């Protein structure tokens, strides 16, 4: 019984700790689904309207496509507000755009008509082009019970009326749920940022791995004069903290004319002392007999490296790959220094720019943060064991 | 006849190529590059005498001033042509160096040379791209020692180490010990603790900024402290804690500002998972027999961990401690995203941040290099002291 209790205690402590660790993720995701009014509440909203399934069905009926919504040319969408006859509600497409307003939606015609048991608000696209978003404001008389066809993104009081605001009255189900993600994605050339990040990180991993494998093999398996000196030199470079290199490497890149190019993001980080050490350790742990046998069969050093050592050191390669990729993908300071143009921005720089531009649109900001970390987190869930062991291996001497 | 040092000429060739590029970029005077060329010449002649027609590619290297890569392509070509006619030992020497050189050359160019160059830069007066610099000797260092902002940054970094490294290690050890009790759902818990570490600091800091928001932040709601502007409060935490007791503390002893403590909390959260994973690996490497024996002797939970876990885990703890120390001197990203201006009254300024400000905002490369060199020296000294003092206790071989 005592044993069971202590086990319960362990679980309790771990759950509370894990909850604290996970909370920022939950809060990021929750906020990324919130409307601005929900996000800016003194009392936290735990479950935003946009992730309630009942609302998805409501949203699916609005707009041309049930998934992505939108309003094609000549098409119209109708919103039904049940209510008694009397003072009619007023509806308009707001003229004062928000931060990420789609200016095309200007040509929308808005009509309010009496139907059976309520009011119809009909939006008609009179223009030539289709819209993805049509913001809508409906003024609903106070004192009349309100049952909107889709929960409004903001509800304010305006004189005799309730002012109901929708950032998009034709969302479709996914357009409704992922509104902030779409806003954030459209606000900056994220595709380009992701390409730069992935490209530079992958090249760094691939070339770095190759160079480290060559050097590590020589240091572990080939008796050559001067080996000790090379080893001491490599050890010594390990003592130099990264920030010492910022200025001189910047000057070097400037003289090479490489600032603001892929070279600047890749080349300085190709040779990795950490990688050399890690792989050397691996090669040292392989039995010498393997190499002797190969030697007798007439294999040269290169054959030994590529046919024996490399395949056997796969865990080490994975470990180094994950570590280097994480470092490259998550880096901020170095890309910040050596790139200027938006075309060369990495994902992290894009996010940094977005942090200062997004202002109080925390929904979009959290959505951007979510998709910036998504590739790494997905990678973790796909290759969990490799991640954990790869990182754990960095601690072994 | 003595063996020809083919690996030697390869090394000279690589250095010659690098030297020629360095000369073109203005890092080396012309005579240095020509000196390397002159070093290559006799080695190449010796090679021709020794190897005959097969060693002809060595002569290509002499054309390196036209196309620098020839300086190492020549010896490589000669090695291919000579092939197995080389004796065993010479082959080992050549291949060893040939495999090491690509990585070594990159390290020389991007790490060894820059370290020396940083020191060289720090001896000048305001190096930037706008005007020629004047030699100033150690003037930058003299200014640095009287620079209140530098001391501020150093003090902040000191507090960062004192607050985050022990807190992180203690929490991580605690969690790792719990996880090591063969608890169910190990994978789930490990994921919960580990995820923050692989999350990009920029994104994580953006989220934490939102949690720290003065009006709508979650933390203020949780702590019932509406309107508390975490990231813009320059008052030291010791001062805040001691004020109700009627004790006023000033300056350094007021401790890190509330804003900086907020940054630290975020950092501990971020790095905890890494420490847990490393410590867990360390714990799993401790033989179970020790615990079984201790249990037979009737040792309590605390005795077991104080007498077995703690000493046997100390190499891992030492490693993490060193890493935390070095990392603390390079803290930048989270500070930059959470407090882009370095905080009210520069209360969240760290050394790396100050270096960035001086170098890339004020374009004073020489002063920034002086900051870098001093930081380097401090880290070096701390690591050496740590080795001396701690390592003796760490190696508790059984």
Tab-separated table of N, CA and C in Angstrom, chain A residues 11 13-15 17-18 21-25 27-28 31 39-44 46 211 214-215 218 222-225 230 233 237 239-245 247-250 252-256 267-268 270-271 273 295 298 301-302 326 330 332-333 336-337 348 351-352 355 362 366 373 376 380 384 388 391-392 394-395, chain B residues 7 25-27 84 88 92-93 95-97 99-100 102-104 106-107 109-112 114-115 117-118 129 174 178 183-184 189-196 198-200 202-203 206-211 213 216 218 221 269 272 274 277-278 319 329-330 332-333 336-337 352 356 360 365 368-369 372 375-376 379-380:
chain	number	residue	atom	x	y	z
A	11	UNK	N	3.607	10.090	-9.927
A	11	UNK	CA	2.798	10.474	-11.083
A	11	UNK	C	2.239	11.874	-10.923
A	13	UNK	N	3.443	14.409	-9.176
A	13	UNK	CA	4.486	15.416	-9.353
A	13	UNK	C	4.838	15.559	-10.838
A	14	UNK	N	4.965	14.416	-11.505
A	14	UNK	CA	5.344	14.462	-12.918
A	14	UNK	C	4.241	15.104	-13.743
A	15	UNK	N	3.003	14.811	-13.395
A	15	UNK	CA	1.895	15.392	-14.154
A	15	UNK	C	1.862	16.900	-13.984
A	17	UNK	N	4.356	18.870	-13.083
A	17	UNK	CA	5.518	19.434	-13.765
A	17	UNK	C	5.339	19.427	-15.270
A	18	UNK	N	4.882	18.292	-15.802
A	18	UNK	CA	4.666	18.196	-17.236
A	18	UNK	C	3.624	19.184	-17.703
A	21	UNK	N	5.242	22.473	-17.988
A	21	UNK	CA	6.085	22.513	-19.184
A	21	UNK	C	5.250	22.645	-20.452
A	22	UNK	N	4.110	21.964	-20.462
A	22	UNK	CA	3.309	21.941	-21.685
A	22	UNK	C	2.402	23.157	-21.801
A	23	UNK	N	2.200	23.858	-20.674
A	23	UNK	CA	1.224	24.932	-20.713
A	23	UNK	C	1.479	25.967	-21.815
A	24	UNK	N	2.712	26.466	-21.963
A	24	UNK	CA	2.915	27.459	-23.034
A	24	UNK	C	2.484	26.952	-24.411
A	25	UNK	N	2.636	25.646	-24.644
A	25	UNK	CA	2.196	25.114	-25.941
A	25	UNK	C	0.681	25.183	-26.052
A	27	UNK	N	-1.246	27.168	-24.494
A	27	UNK	CA	-1.672	28.564	-24.563
A	27	UNK	C	-1.429	29.134	-25.958
A	28	UNK	N	-0.332	28.725	-26.558
A	28	UNK	CA	-0.040	29.157	-27.925
A	28	UNK	C	-1.130	28.653	-28.874
A	31	UNK	N	-4.579	30.293	-28.140
A	31	UNK	CA	-4.648	31.671	-28.632
A	31	UNK	C	-4.697	31.701	-30.153
A	39	UNK	N	-8.925	36.750	-27.445
A	39	UNK	CA	-7.538	36.770	-26.975
A	39	UNK	C	-7.339	37.873	-25.954
A	40	UNK	N	-7.938	39.017	-26.211
A	40	UNK	CA	-7.706	40.158	-25.324
A	40	UNK	C	-8.775	40.222	-24.245
A	41	UNK	N	-8.797	39.185	-23.422
A	41	UNK	CA	-9.707	39.131	-22.285
A	41	UNK	C	-8.881	39.084	-21.018
A	42	UNK	N	-9.311	39.838	-20.025
A	42	UNK	CA	-8.601	39.763	-18.755
A	42	UNK	C	-8.810	38.379	-18.138
A	43	UNK	N	-10.006	37.828	-18.348
A	43	UNK	CA	-10.315	36.474	-17.873
A	43	UNK	C	-9.995	35.514	-19.013
A	44	UNK	N	-9.062	34.563	-18.820
A	44	UNK	CA	-8.663	33.739	-19.963
A	44	UNK	C	-9.810	32.908	-20.530
A	46	UNK	N	-10.619	29.535	-22.111
A	46	UNK	CA	-9.906	28.258	-22.201
A	46	UNK	C	-10.181	27.535	-23.508
A	211	UNK	N	32.115	15.991	-44.160
A	211	UNK	CA	33.440	16.471	-43.754
A	211	UNK	C	33.827	15.925	-42.387
A	214	UNK	N	34.897	12.275	-42.640
A	214	UNK	CA	36.255	12.123	-43.160
A	214	UNK	C	37.281	12.376	-42.068
A	215	UNK	N	37.155	13.534	-41.419
A	215	UNK	CA	38.152	13.916	-40.428
A	215	UNK	C	38.143	12.952	-39.252
A	218	UNK	N	39.896	9.683	-40.063
A	218	UNK	CA	41.353	9.823	-40.074
A	218	UNK	C	41.888	9.878	-38.648
A	222	UNK	N	43.506	6.182	-38.742
A	222	UNK	CA	44.710	6.206	-39.582
A	222	UNK	C	45.877	6.746	-38.769
A	223	UNK	N	46.974	6.013	-38.691
A	223	UNK	CA	48.135	6.539	-37.972
A	223	UNK	C	48.908	7.476	-38.898
A	224	UNK	N	48.779	8.765	-38.696
A	224	UNK	CA	49.536	9.676	-39.551
A	224	UNK	C	50.304	10.662	-38.695
A	225	UNK	N	51.467	11.136	-39.183
A	225	UNK	CA	52.265	12.056	-38.374
A	225	UNK	C	51.530	13.387	-38.209
A	230	UNK	N	46.926	17.987	-34.645
A	230	UNK	CA	45.615	18.304	-35.210
A	230	UNK	C	44.555	18.168	-34.126
A	233	UNK	N	44.631	21.046	-31.754
A	233	UNK	CA	44.101	22.256	-32.381
A	233	UNK	C	42.575	22.234	-32.384
A	237	UNK	N	39.905	24.807	-30.529
A	237	UNK	CA	38.832	25.611	-31.120
A	237	UNK	C	37.525	25.421	-30.362
A	239	UNK	N	37.205	25.574	-27.284
A	239	UNK	CA	37.179	26.504	-26.161
A	239	UNK	C	36.670	27.886	-26.566
A	240	UNK	N	36.679	28.166	-27.858
A	240	UNK	CA	36.304	29.514	-28.290
A	240	UNK	C	34.782	29.638	-28.321
A	241	UNK	N	34.221	30.581	-27.547
A	241	UNK	CA	32.773	30.735	-27.574
A	241	UNK	C	32.315	31.372	-28.890
A	242	UNK	N	31.109	31.029	-29.290
A	242	UNK	CA	30.610	31.474	-30.583
A	242	UNK	C	30.605	32.973	-30.782
A	243	UNK	N	30.405	33.727	-29.701
A	243	UNK	CA	30.244	35.168	-29.913
A	243	UNK	C	31.554	35.848	-30.299
A	244	UNK	N	32.695	35.208	-29.985
A	244	UNK	CA	33.970	35.778	-30.418
A	244	UNK	C	34.036	35.804	-31.946
A	245	UNK	N	33.382	34.837	-32.574
A	245	UNK	CA	33.492	34.688	-34.022
A	245	UNK	C	32.559	35.616	-34.791
A	247	UNK	N	31.974	38.947	-35.047
A	247	UNK	CA	32.504	40.118	-35.749
A	247	UNK	C	33.508	39.717	-36.828
A	248	UNK	N	34.560	38.945	-36.486
A	248	UNK	CA	35.531	38.618	-37.547
A	248	UNK	C	34.919	37.853	-38.709
A	249	UNK	N	34.000	36.933	-38.421
A	249	UNK	CA	33.389	36.201	-39.527
A	249	UNK	C	32.508	37.106	-40.375
A	250	UNK	N	31.888	38.072	-39.731
A	250	UNK	CA	31.103	39.043	-40.490
A	250	UNK	C	32.013	39.825	-41.433
A	252	UNK	N	34.904	38.882	-42.573
A	252	UNK	CA	35.380	37.954	-43.601
A	252	UNK	C	34.332	37.783	-44.699
A	253	UNK	N	33.085	37.590	-44.283
A	253	UNK	CA	32.006	37.430	-45.264
A	253	UNK	C	31.842	38.690	-46.103
A	254	UNK	N	31.981	39.844	-45.448
A	254	UNK	CA	31.836	41.104	-46.174
A	254	UNK	C	32.924	41.218	-47.238
A	255	UNK	N	34.162	40.847	-46.882
A	255	UNK	CA	35.246	40.964	-47.869
A	255	UNK	C	35.059	39.961	-49.000
A	256	UNK	N	34.488	38.797	-48.677
A	256	UNK	CA	34.226	37.812	-49.726
A	256	UNK	C	33.038	38.217	-50.591
A	267	UNK	N	28.294	28.266	-45.038
A	267	UNK	CA	29.717	27.915	-45.030
A	267	UNK	C	30.385	28.041	-43.655
A	268	UNK	N	30.164	29.125	-42.896
A	268	UNK	CA	30.904	29.221	-41.624
A	268	UNK	C	30.625	28.076	-40.665
A	270	UNK	N	30.040	24.800	-41.545
A	270	UNK	CA	30.181	23.470	-42.144
A	270	UNK	C	31.059	22.551	-41.309
A	271	UNK	N	32.189	23.065	-40.857
A	271	UNK	CA	33.080	22.212	-40.071
A	271	UNK	C	32.656	22.281	-38.613
A	273	UNK	N	33.354	20.905	-34.805
A	273	UNK	CA	34.204	20.189	-33.867
A	273	UNK	C	33.397	19.129	-33.131
A	295	UNK	N	41.602	-4.726	-44.666
A	295	UNK	CA	42.933	-4.386	-45.165
A	295	UNK	C	43.557	-5.598	-45.881
A	298	UNK	N	42.513	-6.141	-49.194
A	298	UNK	CA	42.981	-5.158	-50.157
A	298	UNK	C	42.200	-3.859	-50.184
A	301	UNK	N	42.015	2.974	-47.483
A	301	UNK	CA	41.370	3.713	-46.384
A	301	UNK	C	39.989	4.209	-46.777
A	302	UNK	N	39.844	4.660	-48.027
A	302	UNK	CA	38.549	5.207	-48.434
A	302	UNK	C	37.482	4.117	-48.435
A	326	UNK	N	18.685	21.094	-35.855
A	326	UNK	CA	18.009	21.909	-34.838
A	326	UNK	C	18.718	23.243	-34.683
A	330	UNK	N	16.838	26.636	-35.785
A	330	UNK	CA	16.393	27.492	-34.683
A	330	UNK	C	17.266	28.715	-34.470
A	332	UNK	N	18.936	32.301	-34.516
A	332	UNK	CA	18.421	33.641	-34.785
A	332	UNK	C	19.556	34.636	-34.994
A	333	UNK	N	20.540	34.630	-34.102
A	333	UNK	CA	21.538	35.695	-34.095
A	333	UNK	C	22.330	35.750	-35.398
A	336	UNK	N	20.388	36.878	-38.385
A	336	UNK	CA	20.043	38.290	-38.154
A	336	UNK	C	21.190	39.199	-38.570
A	337	UNK	N	22.416	38.737	-38.341
A	337	UNK	CA	23.570	39.573	-38.634
A	337	UNK	C	23.911	39.553	-40.120
A	348	UNK	N	13.033	31.910	-38.598
A	348	UNK	CA	13.112	32.603	-37.305
A	348	UNK	C	13.143	34.122	-37.486
A	351	UNK	N	9.710	35.257	-38.276
A	351	UNK	CA	8.893	35.315	-37.062
A	351	UNK	C	9.239	36.557	-36.243
A	352	UNK	N	10.529	36.849	-36.169
A	352	UNK	CA	10.959	38.031	-35.413
A	352	UNK	C	10.346	39.293	-36.016
A	355	UNK	N	6.745	39.397	-35.139
A	355	UNK	CA	6.492	39.773	-33.743
A	355	UNK	C	6.353	41.284	-33.638
A	362	UNK	N	-2.612	38.911	-31.431
A	362	UNK	CA	-1.933	37.781	-30.822
A	362	UNK	C	-2.366	36.461	-31.413
A	366	UNK	N	0.462	33.920	-32.553
A	366	UNK	CA	0.592	32.574	-32.002
A	366	UNK	C	0.458	31.525	-33.114
A	373	UNK	N	7.272	26.250	-35.322
A	373	UNK	CA	7.837	25.120	-34.577
A	373	UNK	C	7.293	23.782	-35.076
A	376	UNK	N	9.697	20.857	-36.631
A	376	UNK	CA	10.577	20.187	-35.678
A	376	UNK	C	9.761	19.280	-34.751
A	380	UNK	N	9.957	15.323	-34.353
A	380	UNK	CA	10.148	14.651	-33.073
A	380	UNK	C	9.170	13.491	-32.915
A	384	UNK	N	10.892	9.826	-32.538
A	384	UNK	CA	11.067	10.173	-31.131
A	384	UNK	C	12.327	9.554	-30.525
A	388	UNK	N	15.606	11.500	-28.894
A	388	UNK	CA	16.020	11.410	-27.493
A	388	UNK	C	17.423	10.829	-27.383
A	391	UNK	N	20.109	13.211	-28.709
A	391	UNK	CA	20.458	14.287	-27.790
A	391	UNK	C	21.212	13.715	-26.589
A	392	UNK	N	20.750	12.559	-26.104
A	392	UNK	CA	21.395	11.967	-24.925
A	392	UNK	C	22.863	11.678	-25.222
A	394	UNK	N	24.911	13.338	-26.900
A	394	UNK	CA	25.796	14.511	-26.851
A	394	UNK	C	26.386	14.688	-25.464
A	395	UNK	N	25.797	14.038	-24.465
A	395	UNK	CA	26.296	14.220	-23.115
A	395	UNK	C	27.379	13.213	-22.752
B	7	UNK	N	52.352	13.991	-47.842
B	7	UNK	CA	51.364	14.683	-46.998
B	7	UNK	C	51.850	16.088	-46.659
B	25	UNK	N	41.910	38.958	-50.524
B	25	UNK	CA	40.906	39.657	-49.720
B	25	UNK	C	41.541	40.714	-48.826
B	26	UNK	N	42.840	40.819	-48.869
B	26	UNK	CA	43.499	41.868	-48.092
B	26	UNK	C	43.786	41.499	-46.650
B	27	UNK	N	43.766	40.193	-46.315
B	27	UNK	CA	44.076	39.801	-44.941
B	27	UNK	C	45.558	39.536	-44.757
B	84	UNK	N	49.578	2.959	-55.432
B	84	UNK	CA	50.134	1.969	-54.511
B	84	UNK	C	51.657	1.845	-54.602
B	88	UNK	N	53.538	1.814	-47.567
B	88	UNK	CA	52.407	1.782	-46.628
B	88	UNK	C	52.333	3.005	-45.720
B	92	UNK	N	49.429	5.975	-45.436
B	92	UNK	CA	48.677	6.313	-44.223
B	92	UNK	C	48.812	7.799	-43.934
B	93	UNK	N	50.048	8.296	-44.025
B	93	UNK	CA	50.257	9.715	-43.739
B	93	UNK	C	49.465	10.575	-44.711
B	95	UNK	N	46.759	9.792	-46.672
B	95	UNK	CA	45.301	9.707	-46.545
B	95	UNK	C	44.816	10.333	-45.249
B	96	UNK	N	45.568	10.135	-44.180
B	96	UNK	CA	45.188	10.772	-42.917
B	96	UNK	C	45.033	12.276	-43.098
B	97	UNK	N	46.052	12.876	-43.667
B	97	UNK	CA	45.988	14.326	-43.839
B	97	UNK	C	44.951	14.734	-44.864
B	99	UNK	N	42.161	13.382	-45.540
B	99	UNK	CA	40.814	13.316	-44.984
B	99	UNK	C	40.582	14.391	-43.933
B	100	UNK	N	41.650	14.778	-43.254
B	100	UNK	CA	41.484	15.772	-42.193
B	100	UNK	C	41.417	17.188	-42.762
B	102	UNK	N	39.956	18.909	-45.303
B	102	UNK	CA	38.751	19.709	-45.602
B	102	UNK	C	38.151	20.335	-44.355
B	103	UNK	N	37.953	19.509	-43.320
B	103	UNK	CA	37.378	20.048	-42.086
B	103	UNK	C	38.365	21.000	-41.415
B	104	UNK	N	39.644	20.599	-41.430
B	104	UNK	CA	40.639	21.421	-40.745
B	104	UNK	C	40.770	22.790	-41.400
B	106	UNK	N	38.490	24.424	-43.055
B	106	UNK	CA	37.325	25.234	-42.695
B	106	UNK	C	37.441	25.746	-41.267
B	107	UNK	N	37.937	24.873	-40.374
B	107	UNK	CA	38.104	25.325	-38.987
B	107	UNK	C	39.130	26.452	-38.908
B	109	UNK	N	39.862	28.603	-41.228
B	109	UNK	CA	39.335	29.833	-41.819
B	109	UNK	C	38.238	30.450	-40.957
B	110	UNK	N	37.335	29.622	-40.451
B	110	UNK	CA	36.143	30.175	-39.798
B	110	UNK	C	36.197	30.148	-38.279
B	111	UNK	N	37.231	29.544	-37.680
B	111	UNK	CA	37.288	29.562	-36.216
B	111	UNK	C	38.646	29.983	-35.667
B	112	UNK	N	39.729	29.432	-36.205
B	112	UNK	CA	41.031	29.764	-35.634
B	112	UNK	C	41.456	31.174	-36.054
B	114	UNK	N	39.563	33.660	-37.225
B	114	UNK	CA	38.716	34.714	-36.651
B	114	UNK	C	39.038	35.023	-35.194
B	115	UNK	N	39.426	33.979	-34.434
B	115	UNK	CA	39.742	34.252	-33.028
B	115	UNK	C	40.937	35.205	-32.931
B	117	UNK	N	41.917	37.160	-35.348
B	117	UNK	CA	41.537	38.410	-35.998
B	117	UNK	C	40.692	39.284	-35.063
B	118	UNK	N	39.880	38.634	-34.221
B	118	UNK	CA	39.081	39.403	-33.265
B	118	UNK	C	40.006	40.177	-32.329
B	129	UNK	N	33.277	49.893	-41.756
B	129	UNK	CA	33.548	49.922	-43.187
B	129	UNK	C	33.610	51.358	-43.713
B	174	UNK	N	15.880	16.176	-10.198
B	174	UNK	CA	14.665	15.712	-9.531
B	174	UNK	C	13.766	14.978	-10.526
B	178	UNK	N	12.824	10.873	-10.795
B	178	UNK	CA	11.439	10.387	-10.826
B	178	UNK	C	11.195	9.541	-12.068
B	183	UNK	N	8.681	4.386	-14.065
B	183	UNK	CA	7.320	4.857	-13.971
B	183	UNK	C	6.614	4.542	-15.299
B	184	UNK	N	5.285	4.313	-15.228
B	184	UNK	CA	4.526	4.092	-16.458
B	184	UNK	C	4.391	5.418	-17.210
B	189	UNK	N	5.765	11.505	-20.367
B	189	UNK	CA	6.371	12.506	-19.493
B	189	UNK	C	7.633	13.078	-20.129
B	190	UNK	N	8.448	12.183	-20.717
B	190	UNK	CA	9.685	12.644	-21.312
B	190	UNK	C	9.387	13.639	-22.431
B	191	UNK	N	8.355	13.336	-23.218
B	191	UNK	CA	7.976	14.241	-24.293
B	191	UNK	C	7.554	15.595	-23.734
B	192	UNK	N	6.745	15.556	-22.663
B	192	UNK	CA	6.281	16.821	-22.078
B	192	UNK	C	7.462	17.685	-21.650
B	193	UNK	N	8.475	17.055	-21.041
B	193	UNK	CA	9.597	17.842	-20.550
B	193	UNK	C	10.565	18.207	-21.665
B	194	UNK	N	10.582	17.380	-22.699
B	194	UNK	CA	11.608	17.574	-23.725
B	194	UNK	C	11.182	18.558	-24.812
B	195	UNK	N	9.886	18.620	-25.085
B	195	UNK	CA	9.427	19.450	-26.213
B	195	UNK	C	9.925	20.904	-26.183
B	196	UNK	N	9.922	21.567	-25.031
B	196	UNK	CA	10.388	22.967	-25.070
B	196	UNK	C	11.784	23.098	-25.644
B	198	UNK	N	13.324	21.499	-28.091
B	198	UNK	CA	13.462	21.515	-29.551
B	198	UNK	C	12.641	22.646	-30.175
B	199	UNK	N	11.876	23.347	-29.330
B	199	UNK	CA	11.121	24.489	-29.836
B	199	UNK	C	12.076	25.642	-30.090
B	200	UNK	N	11.941	26.278	-31.230
B	200	UNK	CA	12.802	27.423	-31.538
B	200	UNK	C	12.647	28.489	-30.463
B	202	UNK	N	13.009	31.614	-30.638
B	202	UNK	CA	12.262	32.789	-31.098
B	202	UNK	C	10.766	32.587	-30.884
B	203	UNK	N	10.259	31.427	-31.325
B	203	UNK	CA	8.832	31.160	-31.195
B	203	UNK	C	8.455	31.037	-29.720
B	206	UNK	N	8.271	34.351	-28.179
B	206	UNK	CA	7.066	35.079	-28.596
B	206	UNK	C	5.879	34.631	-27.756
B	207	UNK	N	5.797	33.327	-27.483
B	207	UNK	CA	4.696	32.816	-26.672
B	207	UNK	C	4.800	33.339	-25.242
B	208	UNK	N	6.011	33.309	-24.708
B	208	UNK	CA	6.182	33.772	-23.327
B	208	UNK	C	5.905	35.263	-23.212
B	209	UNK	N	6.216	36.009	-24.216
B	209	UNK	CA	5.904	37.436	-24.204
B	209	UNK	C	4.408	37.642	-24.036
B	210	UNK	N	3.683	36.764	-24.692
B	210	UNK	CA	2.220	36.833	-24.617
B	210	UNK	C	1.754	36.415	-23.232
B	211	UNK	N	2.400	35.406	-22.649
B	211	UNK	CA	2.032	34.985	-21.288
B	211	UNK	C	2.342	36.094	-20.276
B	213	UNK	N	2.182	39.244	-20.866
B	213	UNK	CA	1.520	40.501	-21.252
B	213	UNK	C	0.912	41.202	-20.034
B	216	UNK	N	-3.362	41.374	-20.611
B	216	UNK	CA	-4.113	40.177	-20.954
B	216	UNK	C	-3.287	38.918	-20.778
B	218	UNK	N	-1.518	35.616	-19.297
B	218	UNK	CA	-2.043	34.560	-18.448
B	218	UNK	C	-1.445	34.627	-17.045
B	221	UNK	N	-3.109	36.954	-14.686
B	221	UNK	CA	-4.396	36.444	-14.249
B	221	UNK	C	-4.197	35.379	-13.180
B	269	UNK	N	12.842	26.944	-18.413
B	269	UNK	CA	11.796	26.134	-19.048
B	269	UNK	C	12.327	25.526	-20.340
B	272	UNK	N	15.365	22.829	-19.698
B	272	UNK	CA	15.168	21.755	-18.724
B	272	UNK	C	15.153	20.380	-19.387
B	274	UNK	N	16.555	19.236	-22.081
B	274	UNK	CA	17.873	18.763	-22.472
B	274	UNK	C	18.586	18.165	-21.263
B	277	UNK	N	17.130	14.819	-20.218
B	277	UNK	CA	17.510	13.701	-21.090
B	277	UNK	C	18.947	13.259	-20.813
B	278	UNK	N	19.842	14.229	-20.662
B	278	UNK	CA	21.243	13.886	-20.404
B	278	UNK	C	21.375	13.194	-19.044
B	319	UNK	N	29.364	18.135	-16.530
B	319	UNK	CA	29.240	18.466	-17.945
B	319	UNK	C	28.149	19.510	-18.158
B	329	UNK	N	26.996	32.854	-21.038
B	329	UNK	CA	27.728	33.988	-21.582
B	329	UNK	C	27.327	34.289	-23.021
B	330	UNK	N	26.477	33.454	-23.566
B	330	UNK	CA	26.078	33.673	-24.956
B	330	UNK	C	24.587	33.876	-25.092
B	332	UNK	N	21.329	35.283	-25.901
B	332	UNK	CA	20.944	36.406	-26.737
B	332	UNK	C	19.488	36.321	-27.180
B	333	UNK	N	19.147	35.210	-27.858
B	333	UNK	CA	17.869	35.151	-28.568
B	333	UNK	C	16.677	35.490	-27.677
B	336	UNK	N	16.583	39.047	-26.670
B	336	UNK	CA	16.304	39.946	-27.783
B	336	UNK	C	14.830	39.934	-28.170
B	337	UNK	N	14.204	38.766	-28.107
B	337	UNK	CA	12.794	38.697	-28.479
B	337	UNK	C	11.913	39.231	-27.347
B	352	UNK	N	26.367	39.051	-24.643
B	352	UNK	CA	26.188	38.829	-26.083
B	352	UNK	C	25.329	39.942	-26.693
B	356	UNK	N	26.369	42.590	-29.550
B	356	UNK	CA	25.561	42.785	-30.754
B	356	UNK	C	25.240	44.264	-30.947
B	360	UNK	N	26.811	45.734	-34.242
B	360	UNK	CA	25.924	45.788	-35.392
B	360	UNK	C	24.902	46.914	-35.322
B	365	UNK	N	33.163	47.755	-34.579
B	365	UNK	CA	33.636	46.382	-34.560
B	365	UNK	C	34.775	46.174	-33.572
B	368	UNK	N	33.396	46.021	-30.012
B	368	UNK	CA	32.675	44.752	-29.874
B	368	UNK	C	33.664	43.590	-29.763
B	369	UNK	N	34.762	43.660	-30.531
B	369	UNK	CA	35.757	42.592	-30.455
B	369	UNK	C	36.419	42.572	-29.080
B	372	UNK	N	34.204	40.789	-26.892
B	372	UNK	CA	34.290	39.358	-27.183
B	372	UNK	C	35.530	38.746	-26.537
B	375	UNK	N	35.147	38.461	-22.787
B	375	UNK	CA	34.227	37.359	-22.495
B	375	UNK	C	34.948	36.018	-22.625
B	376	UNK	N	35.713	35.899	-23.696
B	376	UNK	CA	36.480	34.681	-23.951
B	376	UNK	C	37.406	34.393	-22.772
B	379	UNK	N	35.437	33.218	-19.714
B	379	UNK	CA	34.982	31.829	-19.848
B	379	UNK	C	36.152	30.872	-19.667
B	380	UNK	N	37.277	31.226	-20.295
B	380	UNK	CA	38.463	30.383	-20.204
B	380	UNK	C	38.890	30.216	-18.750
